Coordinates of C-alpha atoms in Angstrom, one line a residue:
Chain O
M27 CA 1.8 327.1 130.7
T28 CA 3.0 327.3 127.1
R29 CA 5.5 324.5 127.9
N30 CA 2.6 322.0 127.8
L31 CA 1.3 323.0 124.4
D32 CA 2.1 321.0 121.2
D33 CA 4.2 322.6 118.5
F34 CA 1.3 323.8 116.4
S35 CA -0.4 325.4 119.3
L36 CA 2.8 327.2 120.2
V37 CA 3.1 328.4 116.6
E38 CA -0.5 329.8 116.8
A39 CA 0.4 331.5 120.1
C40 CA 3.4 333.2 118.4
R41 CA 1.1 334.4 115.6
A42 CA -1.2 335.7 118.2
G43 CA 1.7 337.9 119.5
R44 CA 2.9 335.7 122.4
S45 CA 6.5 335.7 121.4
E46 CA 7.6 333.8 124.5
A47 CA 6.0 330.7 122.9
Y48 CA 8.7 330.9 120.3
G49 CA 11.3 330.5 123.0
V50 CA 9.7 327.2 123.8
L51 CA 9.8 326.1 120.2
V52 CA 13.4 327.1 119.9
G53 CA 14.3 325.2 123.0
R54 CA 12.6 322.1 121.7
C55 CA 14.4 321.8 118.4
Q56 CA 17.8 323.4 118.9
G57 CA 19.3 320.2 120.3
R58 CA 18.3 318.3 117.2
I59 CA 19.6 320.8 114.7
Y60 CA 22.8 322.1 116.3
P61 CA 25.0 318.9 116.0
M62 CA 24.1 318.6 112.3
L63 CA 25.2 322.2 111.7
V64 CA 28.4 321.7 113.6
R65 CA 29.3 318.7 111.5
L66 CA 28.1 320.3 108.2
L67 CA 30.0 323.6 108.8
G68 CA 32.9 322.2 110.7
S69 CA 32.8 325.0 113.2
A70 CA 30.8 325.5 116.4
E71 CA 30.9 329.3 115.9
D72 CA 29.5 329.1 112.4
A73 CA 26.8 326.6 113.5
Q74 CA 25.7 329.0 116.2
D75 CA 25.5 331.9 113.8
V76 CA 23.5 329.9 111.3
L77 CA 21.1 328.4 113.8
Q78 CA 20.4 331.8 115.4
D79 CA 19.8 333.2 112.0
A80 CA 17.6 330.3 111.1
F81 CA 15.5 330.9 114.2
L82 CA 15.1 334.5 113.4
R83 CA 14.0 333.8 109.9
G84 CA 11.8 331.0 111.0
F85 CA 9.9 333.5 113.2
E86 CA 9.4 335.9 110.3
K87 CA 8.2 333.0 108.1
L88 CA 5.8 331.5 110.7
G89 CA 2.9 332.5 108.4
Q90 CA 4.1 329.9 105.9
Y91 CA 4.2 327.1 108.4
Q92 CA 1.2 325.0 107.8
G93 CA 1.8 322.2 110.2
E94 CA 2.4 319.6 107.4
S95 CA 5.6 318.5 109.1
S96 CA 6.8 319.0 112.6
F97 CA 8.1 322.4 113.6
S98 CA 11.5 321.0 114.2
T99 CA 11.6 319.5 110.7
W100 CA 10.6 322.8 109.2
M101 CA 13.3 324.6 111.1
Y102 CA 15.8 321.9 110.2
R103 CA 15.2 322.6 106.6
I104 CA 15.7 326.3 107.0
A105 CA 18.9 325.8 109.0
L106 CA 20.2 323.4 106.4
N107 CA 19.5 325.8 103.6
L108 CA 21.3 328.6 105.3
A109 CA 24.2 326.3 106.1
M110 CA 24.5 325.2 102.5
S111 CA 24.5 328.8 101.5
R112 CA 27.3 329.5 103.9
L113 CA 29.3 326.5 102.7
R114 CA 29.1 327.6 99.1
K115 CA 30.3 331.0 99.9
R116 CA 33.1 329.6 102.0
K117 CA 34.1 327.5 99.0
M118 CA 34.2 330.6 96.8
R119 CA 36.3 332.5 99.2
R120 CA 38.7 329.6 99.2
V121 CA 38.9 329.7 95.4
L122 CA 39.6 333.4 95.6
R123 CA 42.2 332.9 98.3
L124 CA 43.9 330.4 96.1
L125 CA 44.0 332.9 93.3
D126 CA 45.5 335.5 95.6
T127 CA 48.0 333.0 96.9
R128 CA 49.3 332.5 93.4
R129 CA 50.4 336.1 93.5
G130 CA 52.6 335.6 96.5
R131 CA 50.2 336.3 99.2
P132 CA 50.4 334.2 102.4
A133 CA 48.7 330.9 101.9
V134 CA 46.4 329.2 104.3
D135 CA 48.1 326.1 105.4
P136 CA 46.4 323.1 103.9
P137 CA 45.6 320.2 106.2
D138 CA 48.5 317.9 106.5
E139 CA 47.4 314.7 104.8
S140 CA 50.6 312.8 104.8
P141 CA 50.5 309.4 106.4
A142 CA 53.1 310.5 109.0
S143 CA 50.6 313.0 110.4
V144 CA 48.1 310.4 111.1
P145 CA 48.0 309.3 114.7
S146 CA 48.7 305.7 115.8
H147 CA 46.0 303.3 116.7
A148 CA 46.0 304.6 120.2
A149 CA 45.2 308.2 119.2
E150 CA 42.7 310.0 121.1
Q151 CA 39.2 310.6 119.8
A152 CA 39.8 314.3 119.5
E153 CA 42.7 313.7 117.1
R154 CA 40.6 311.2 115.1
E155 CA 37.8 313.7 114.9
A156 CA 40.2 316.4 113.7
L157 CA 41.3 314.1 110.9
V158 CA 37.8 313.2 109.9
E159 CA 36.8 316.9 110.1
A160 CA 39.7 317.8 107.8
A161 CA 38.7 315.2 105.3
L162 CA 35.1 316.4 105.4
E163 CA 36.3 319.9 104.8
S164 CA 37.9 318.8 101.5
L165 CA 34.5 317.7 100.1
E166 CA 32.3 319.8 97.9
P167 CA 29.5 321.4 99.9
E168 CA 26.9 319.2 98.2
H169 CA 28.8 316.0 98.8
R170 CA 29.5 317.0 102.4
A171 CA 25.8 317.6 103.0
V172 CA 24.8 314.2 101.8
V173 CA 27.4 312.4 103.9
I174 CA 26.5 314.3 107.0
L175 CA 22.7 313.8 106.5
K176 CA 23.3 310.1 105.8
D177 CA 26.1 308.9 108.0
F178 CA 25.9 311.4 110.9
E179 CA 22.2 312.0 110.9
G180 CA 21.1 308.6 109.8
R181 CA 18.5 309.8 107.3
R182 CA 17.2 307.8 104.5
Y183 CA 17.9 308.6 100.9
D184 CA 14.4 309.9 100.1
E185 CA 14.5 312.2 103.1
I186 CA 17.9 313.6 102.0
G187 CA 16.6 314.1 98.5
D188 CA 13.6 315.9 99.9
L189 CA 15.8 318.1 102.2
L190 CA 18.3 319.0 99.5
G191 CA 15.8 319.2 96.6
I192 CA 17.6 316.5 94.6
P193 CA 16.5 313.1 93.2
V194 CA 17.3 309.9 95.1
G195 CA 19.7 308.8 92.3
T196 CA 21.7 311.9 92.9
V197 CA 21.8 311.3 96.6
R198 CA 23.1 307.8 95.9
S199 CA 25.8 308.9 93.5
R200 CA 27.0 311.9 95.5
L201 CA 27.1 309.8 98.7
H202 CA 29.2 307.1 97.0
R203 CA 31.6 309.6 95.5
A204 CA 32.0 311.4 98.8
R205 CA 32.7 308.2 100.7
Q206 CA 35.2 307.2 98.1
Q207 CA 37.0 310.5 98.5
L208 CA 36.9 310.2 102.3
R209 CA 38.2 306.7 102.0
R210 CA 41.3 308.0 100.1
R211 CA 41.8 310.9 102.5
L212 CA 41.4 308.8 105.6
R213 CA 43.3 305.8 104.3
P214 CA 45.4 305.2 107.5
L215 CA 42.2 305.4 109.6
V216 CA 40.2 303.2 107.2
D217 CA 43.0 300.6 107.1
D218 CA 43.1 300.5 110.9
E219 CA 42.8 296.8 111.5
S220 CA 42.3 297.0 115.2
P221 CA 39.5 294.5 116.2
A222 CA 37.3 297.3 117.5
H223 CA 37.2 298.9 114.1
S224 CA 37.3 296.0 111.7
I225 CA 34.0 294.3 112.4
H226 CA 31.1 295.3 110.2
P227 CA 28.6 292.5 110.7
D228 CA 26.4 293.6 107.8
V229 CA 29.3 293.5 105.3
E230 CA 30.9 290.3 106.6
Q231 CA 27.5 288.5 106.5
A232 CA 27.1 289.5 102.9
L233 CA 30.5 288.4 102.0
S234 CA 30.5 285.1 103.8
Chain C
M9 CA 32.5 297.6 87.5
S10 CA 30.2 300.2 85.9
D11 CA 29.4 303.5 87.6
E12 CA 25.9 302.2 88.3
L13 CA 27.2 299.1 90.0
E14 CA 29.7 301.1 92.0
F15 CA 27.1 303.4 93.3
L16 CA 25.2 300.3 94.5
Q17 CA 28.0 299.6 96.9
S18 CA 27.1 302.5 99.1
A19 CA 23.4 302.0 98.6
Y20 CA 23.9 298.4 99.6
L21 CA 25.7 299.4 102.8
D22 CA 22.8 301.7 103.6
D23 CA 20.2 299.1 102.9
E24 CA 18.7 301.3 100.2
L25 CA 18.4 298.7 97.4
D26 CA 15.5 296.5 96.3
P27 CA 16.1 292.8 96.6
D28 CA 17.3 292.3 93.0
L29 CA 19.9 295.0 93.1
R30 CA 20.9 293.9 96.6
R31 CA 21.7 290.4 95.2
S32 CA 23.6 292.0 92.4
A33 CA 25.7 294.0 94.8
E34 CA 26.4 291.0 97.0
A35 CA 27.4 288.9 94.0
A36 CA 29.7 291.6 92.7
A37 CA 31.5 291.9 96.1
A38 CA 31.6 288.2 96.7
S39 CA 33.2 287.4 93.4
D40 CA 35.9 290.1 93.6
P41 CA 38.1 290.3 96.7
Q42 CA 39.2 293.8 95.8
K43 CA 35.6 295.0 95.7
A44 CA 34.9 293.2 99.0
E45 CA 37.8 295.1 100.6
E46 CA 36.4 298.3 99.1
L47 CA 33.0 297.6 100.6
R48 CA 34.7 297.1 104.0
S49 CA 36.5 300.3 103.8
L50 CA 33.4 302.2 102.8
A51 CA 31.7 300.7 105.8
R52 CA 34.6 302.0 107.9
V53 CA 34.2 305.5 106.5
R54 CA 30.6 305.4 107.3
E55 CA 31.5 304.3 110.8
L56 CA 34.0 307.1 111.3
I57 CA 31.4 309.8 110.3
A58 CA 28.8 308.2 112.5
G59 CA 31.2 308.1 115.4
L60 CA 31.8 311.9 115.4
S61 CA 30.6 313.4 118.7
R62 CA 27.4 315.3 118.9
P63 CA 28.2 318.6 120.6
A64 CA 25.6 320.2 122.7
G65 CA 25.0 323.8 121.8
P66 CA 24.2 326.8 124.0
D67 CA 20.6 327.8 124.7
F68 CA 19.5 329.9 121.8
A69 CA 16.0 330.8 123.1
T70 CA 17.0 333.7 125.2
E71 CA 19.2 335.4 122.6
V72 CA 16.7 334.8 119.8
L73 CA 13.9 336.3 121.9
R74 CA 16.1 339.2 122.8
R75 CA 16.9 339.9 119.1
L76 CA 13.3 339.5 118.1
A77 CA 12.3 342.0 120.7
A78 CA 15.0 344.4 119.6
S79 CA 14.1 344.3 116.0
G80 CA 10.4 344.4 116.6
S81 CA 9.9 341.4 114.3
R82 CA 6.5 339.9 113.9
P83 CA 5.5 336.7 112.2
A84 CA 4.3 337.2 108.7
A85 CA 0.6 337.1 108.2
W86 CA -1.1 333.8 107.9
A87 CA -0.5 332.3 104.5
F88 CA -3.7 331.1 102.9
G89 CA -4.2 327.5 103.5
P90 CA -5.7 325.2 100.8
S91 CA -9.3 325.9 101.9
L92 CA -8.7 329.6 102.0
R93 CA -7.1 329.5 98.6
W94 CA -10.1 327.6 97.2
G95 CA -12.4 330.1 98.9
A96 CA -10.6 333.0 97.3
A97 CA -10.7 331.4 93.9
A98 CA -14.4 330.7 94.3
A99 CA -14.9 334.3 95.2
V100 CA -13.1 335.5 92.1
L101 CA -15.1 333.1 89.9
L102 CA -18.4 334.3 91.5
A103 CA -17.5 337.9 91.0
A104 CA -16.5 337.2 87.4
S105 CA -19.8 335.3 86.7
L106 CA -21.8 338.1 88.2
G107 CA -20.0 340.5 86.0
I108 CA -20.7 338.4 82.9
R109 CA -24.4 338.1 83.8
A110 CA -24.6 341.8 84.3
A111 CA -22.9 342.4 80.9
I112 CA -25.4 340.0 79.2
R113 CA -28.3 341.7 80.9
H114 CA -27.2 345.1 79.7
R115 CA -25.9 344.2 76.3
D116 CA -28.9 345.5 74.5
E117 CA -29.1 348.7 76.4
P118 CA -27.7 351.7 74.5
V119 CA -24.3 352.6 75.7
A120 CA -22.3 355.7 75.0
P121 CA -19.7 355.2 72.3
P122 CA -16.2 354.7 73.6
P123 CA -13.9 357.6 73.6
V124 CA -12.2 358.0 70.3
A125 CA -8.8 357.3 71.8
L126 CA -9.9 354.1 73.3
A127 CA -8.6 351.2 71.2
P128 CA -10.1 347.7 71.2
A129 CA -9.2 345.7 74.2
S130 CA -6.7 343.5 72.4
A131 CA -4.9 346.5 71.0
V132 CA -4.8 348.1 74.4
A133 CA -3.2 345.0 75.8
T134 CA -0.6 344.9 73.1
E135 CA 0.2 348.6 73.5
V136 CA 0.6 348.2 77.2
V137 CA 3.1 345.4 76.7
E138 CA 5.0 347.3 74.2
A139 CA 5.0 350.5 76.1
A140 CA 6.3 348.9 79.3
P141 CA 9.9 349.9 79.7
R142 CA 12.3 347.1 79.3
P143 CA 14.7 346.8 82.1
P144 CA 18.1 348.0 81.1
V145 CA 20.2 344.9 80.7
A146 CA 23.4 346.7 81.5
A147 CA 22.3 348.2 84.8
E148 CA 20.5 345.4 86.4
P149 CA 22.5 343.1 88.7
V150 CA 21.1 339.7 88.9
G151 CA 20.6 337.6 92.0
P152 CA 23.0 334.7 92.5
P153 CA 21.5 331.3 92.4
E154 CA 18.9 330.7 95.0
A155 CA 20.0 330.6 98.5
L156 CA 23.3 332.3 97.8
A157 CA 22.0 335.8 97.9
R158 CA 23.0 336.9 101.4
A159 CA 23.4 340.6 100.6
T160 CA 19.7 340.3 99.6
P161 CA 18.5 337.7 102.0
D162 CA 17.7 334.2 100.9
P163 CA 14.5 334.3 99.0
D164 CA 12.9 331.7 101.1
P165 CA 15.1 329.4 103.1
T166 CA 12.0 327.4 104.1
G167 CA 11.8 325.6 100.8
P168 CA 14.2 323.0 99.3
P169 CA 17.5 324.6 98.3
R170 CA 18.7 324.9 94.7
L171 CA 15.2 325.2 93.3
D172 CA 14.9 328.0 90.9
P173 CA 12.7 330.9 91.9
A174 CA 9.6 331.4 89.8
S175 CA 11.0 334.5 88.2
E176 CA 12.6 334.2 84.8
P177 CA 16.4 334.0 84.9
D178 CA 18.0 337.2 84.0
R179 CA 19.5 337.4 80.5
S180 CA 22.8 338.9 81.9
Q181 CA 23.1 336.0 84.3
L182 CA 22.4 333.5 81.6
A183 CA 24.7 335.2 79.1
A184 CA 27.6 335.3 81.6
G185 CA 27.1 331.7 82.5
E186 CA 27.2 330.8 78.8
L187 CA 30.3 332.9 78.3
L188 CA 32.1 331.1 81.1
A189 CA 31.2 327.7 79.8
R190 CA 32.3 328.5 76.2
P191 CA 35.0 326.3 74.8
G192 CA 38.3 327.7 73.6
P193 CA 41.2 329.4 75.3
H194 CA 40.6 330.6 78.8
R195 CA 42.9 333.1 80.4
L196 CA 43.0 334.3 83.9
F197 CA 44.8 337.6 84.7
V198 CA 45.5 338.3 88.4
V199 CA 46.4 341.9 89.0
S200 CA 48.0 342.9 92.3
S201 CA 47.3 346.3 93.5
V202 CA 50.3 347.4 95.6
E203 CA 48.8 350.6 96.8
G204 CA 45.4 350.7 98.6
P205 CA 42.3 348.7 97.8
P206 CA 41.7 347.3 94.3
D207 CA 40.4 349.9 91.8
L208 CA 37.7 348.0 90.1
D209 CA 36.5 350.9 88.0
E210 CA 40.0 351.2 86.5
I211 CA 39.9 347.6 85.4
A212 CA 36.4 348.0 84.0
E213 CA 37.6 351.0 82.1
V214 CA 40.5 349.1 80.6
L215 CA 38.2 346.3 79.5
K216 CA 35.7 348.7 78.1
L217 CA 38.3 350.3 75.9
T218 CA 39.8 347.0 74.9
S219 CA 36.9 344.8 74.1
H220 CA 34.5 345.3 71.2
R221 CA 32.0 343.0 73.0
D222 CA 30.0 343.7 76.1
F223 CA 31.6 342.1 79.2
Y224 CA 30.5 341.1 82.7
R225 CA 31.3 342.1 86.2
L226 CA 30.8 339.1 88.5
E227 CA 30.1 340.1 92.1
L228 CA 30.8 337.2 94.4
P229 CA 29.3 336.7 97.8
G230 CA 31.3 338.4 100.6
D231 CA 32.2 337.0 103.9
D232 CA 29.5 337.4 106.5
R233 CA 31.9 338.6 109.1
A234 CA 35.4 339.9 108.6
E235 CA 36.1 340.4 104.9
A236 CA 37.8 343.5 104.0
D237 CA 35.6 344.3 101.1
A238 CA 32.2 343.6 102.6
A239 CA 30.5 343.8 99.2
G240 CA 32.4 340.7 98.2
P241 CA 35.2 340.2 95.6
V242 CA 34.7 340.9 91.9
V243 CA 35.9 339.1 88.8
F244 CA 35.6 340.5 85.3
A245 CA 34.7 338.2 82.4
A246 CA 35.0 339.0 78.8
E247 CA 35.4 337.4 75.4
L248 CA 38.3 338.9 73.5
D249 CA 39.8 338.3 70.1
P250 CA 43.5 337.4 70.1
A251 CA 44.6 340.9 69.3
E252 CA 42.4 342.3 72.1
V253 CA 44.0 339.9 74.5
G254 CA 47.4 341.2 73.6
T255 CA 46.1 344.8 74.0
L256 CA 44.6 344.0 77.4
R257 CA 47.8 342.4 78.5
R258 CA 49.8 345.5 77.6
R259 CA 47.3 347.9 79.2
L260 CA 47.1 345.9 82.4
E261 CA 50.9 345.7 82.6
A262 CA 51.2 349.5 81.9
A263 CA 48.8 350.2 84.7
H264 CA 50.3 347.7 87.2
P265 CA 53.9 347.1 86.1
G266 CA 55.2 343.8 87.3
Q267 CA 52.0 343.0 89.1
V268 CA 50.1 341.1 86.4
G269 CA 50.0 337.3 86.5
E270 CA 48.5 335.2 83.7
E271 CA 47.6 331.6 83.6
E272 CA 45.0 329.2 82.3
A273 CA 41.6 329.6 83.9
G274 CA 40.4 326.1 84.8
S275 CA 36.9 324.8 84.2
A276 CA 36.2 324.3 87.9
L277 CA 36.9 328.0 88.6
R278 CA 34.7 329.1 85.7
T279 CA 31.9 326.8 86.8
E280 CA 32.0 328.2 90.3
L281 CA 32.1 331.8 89.1
A282 CA 29.1 331.1 86.9
E283 CA 27.3 329.6 89.8
L284 CA 28.1 332.1 92.5
G285 CA 28.6 335.4 90.7
R286 CA 26.0 338.1 90.4
A287 CA 26.4 339.2 86.8
V288 CA 26.2 342.8 85.7
R289 CA 26.6 343.4 82.0
L290 CA 28.9 346.3 81.0
P291 CA 29.1 347.9 77.6
A292 CA 32.1 347.9 75.4
E293 CA 33.5 351.1 74.0
P294 CA 36.6 350.0 72.1
A295 CA 39.3 352.5 71.5
A296 CA 42.3 352.0 69.2
E297 CA 45.6 351.7 70.9
V298 CA 48.3 354.2 69.8
Q299 CA 51.8 353.0 70.6
F300 CA 54.8 355.2 70.7
P301 CA 58.2 353.7 70.3
Q302 CA 60.1 353.7 73.6
S303 CA 63.6 353.3 72.2
K304 CA 65.7 355.2 69.7
M305 CA 64.6 355.0 66.1
A306 CA 66.9 354.3 63.2
I307 CA 66.5 354.0 59.6
R308 CA 67.3 350.5 58.5
I309 CA 69.3 350.4 55.4
P310 CA 69.1 347.3 53.3
S311 CA 72.3 345.4 53.4
V312 CA 73.6 342.7 51.2
P313 CA 71.0 340.0 51.5
T314 CA 72.2 337.0 53.4
A315 CA 70.6 333.6 53.6
P316 CA 67.3 334.0 55.4
P317 CA 67.3 332.2 58.7
T318 CA 64.1 330.6 58.0
D319 CA 62.1 329.7 55.0
R320 CA 60.4 333.0 55.3
P321 CA 61.1 335.4 52.5
A322 CA 63.7 338.0 53.5
D323 CA 61.9 341.0 52.3
V324 CA 58.7 340.9 54.2
G325 CA 59.5 343.2 57.1
P326 CA 59.4 342.4 60.8
P327 CA 59.0 338.9 62.0
P328 CA 55.4 337.8 62.4
I329 CA 53.7 338.0 65.7
E330 CA 53.5 334.7 67.4
P331 CA 50.4 333.1 66.0
A332 CA 47.6 333.3 68.5
G333 CA 45.0 331.7 66.4
D334 CA 41.8 333.4 65.5
V335 CA 39.6 331.9 68.2
P336 CA 38.3 334.3 70.8
S337 CA 39.5 333.8 74.3
V338 CA 37.4 333.9 77.5
V339 CA 39.3 336.2 79.8
L340 CA 38.9 336.6 83.5
I341 CA 40.4 339.4 85.5
R342 CA 40.8 339.3 89.2
I343 CA 42.3 342.3 91.0
I344 CA 43.5 341.9 94.6
G345 CA 44.6 344.4 97.1
P346 CA 48.0 344.7 98.8
P347 CA 48.9 341.9 101.2
S348 CA 47.5 342.6 104.7
E349 CA 50.0 343.2 107.4

């Protein structure tokens, strides 16, 4: 029966002690949030950890949900915040690992960024994704988040600013810097001139 | 092209410009083939990201419900909505106005004099403020910025990230951040502990005896899963005079012979430490260093003076210590355990 209720009615049912209603809410929004987390964190395992944690925290915070946005948007924000927290901690661990490496400890192999390691035009999608993923991994957490929210999720600048708590001008500058960095790291893929990849109607129209 | 115009390139691709700026961006790209190529490559980057697959995840509902049942979690009580908040405010105002009216009604009635010890209201308030114990600066660890506090769960992941909580930032945290941002020499000592886990207390003790200024212990977020030191790694930060840096170097080397590395501490590292570290202020208790000669001693007998090797006068004793300048250094110390097998 709960499956036919709208989100806010389900939230009210949860507050009334019917926790099975929360399962319906989770089922409704997990598919929207999970891919974003995988791309933001670069790991399915981390994405699952974070999303599960987000759902648990969301349940505890249901009292704060006022229905001003959809439940999935509200959960999206929680999951994004937790993912950002994890990204920043990961960055710090990387810094410390670097420090340790300088003292002769085993280093983590950096991603191979040499042109020779880049697959040919006929490379499989999996290899291409691995390269893009490695390039994303090199970005600062804040830059990575903006790129994922814009280019992977297709959100507008004002939405991204709202989600990350930053002005639109900051979204614009971070996004541009991040894309420039990705452009340098993915040079062989970016320069790929195969017909399937060289047509950008919006750009060509503007330049014609 | 200025930064502003450069940023317009991406915004142009995303159709996030107003018509005037859009025309500017188009004109810039059309008049400069290099910029046009850059625009194409940025579009290609955008396409690569957009083309990443969207993996389907597992079903979380069952596991989430199981964990909620196991933990006995319940949703927090309803937060007051706007109407309820106004209602509560109105109730407070009503109660206050009733109190005022009652006071006015009874103001001419004889009342018992206040107890002798009772001071006027304003004085009481002042006394209370002054009597309130001030939190000991040295003992109070301060939360990391916003959503980073995982040891103590995120204050509220439902809000936008990176917004400061309402509470006033702690002085230790601010002071540590200020120290790490300070200009001047910045040294990083990395100490390898060859036996067992890092002894952080030992390093703190060395710093305490060396520095005449209070210093900071910066606790960094640990790994959520498999980090050896679950509490997270620690970096010490201090401001030392040149002579104190030399003393610290000797003391660290004496405690960990051959295991002390030293290099410049970059600004990126310091910024990240300031952002992520939970600062605990520790007091200095400087102690003079007594050095005993380690080699045989001999009385030096003045010989026939020869030409001094430098323009330094020949009779001024030992050569001067390498000038280190008189500017204090910001010193970081990181101690790491033995390499894992």
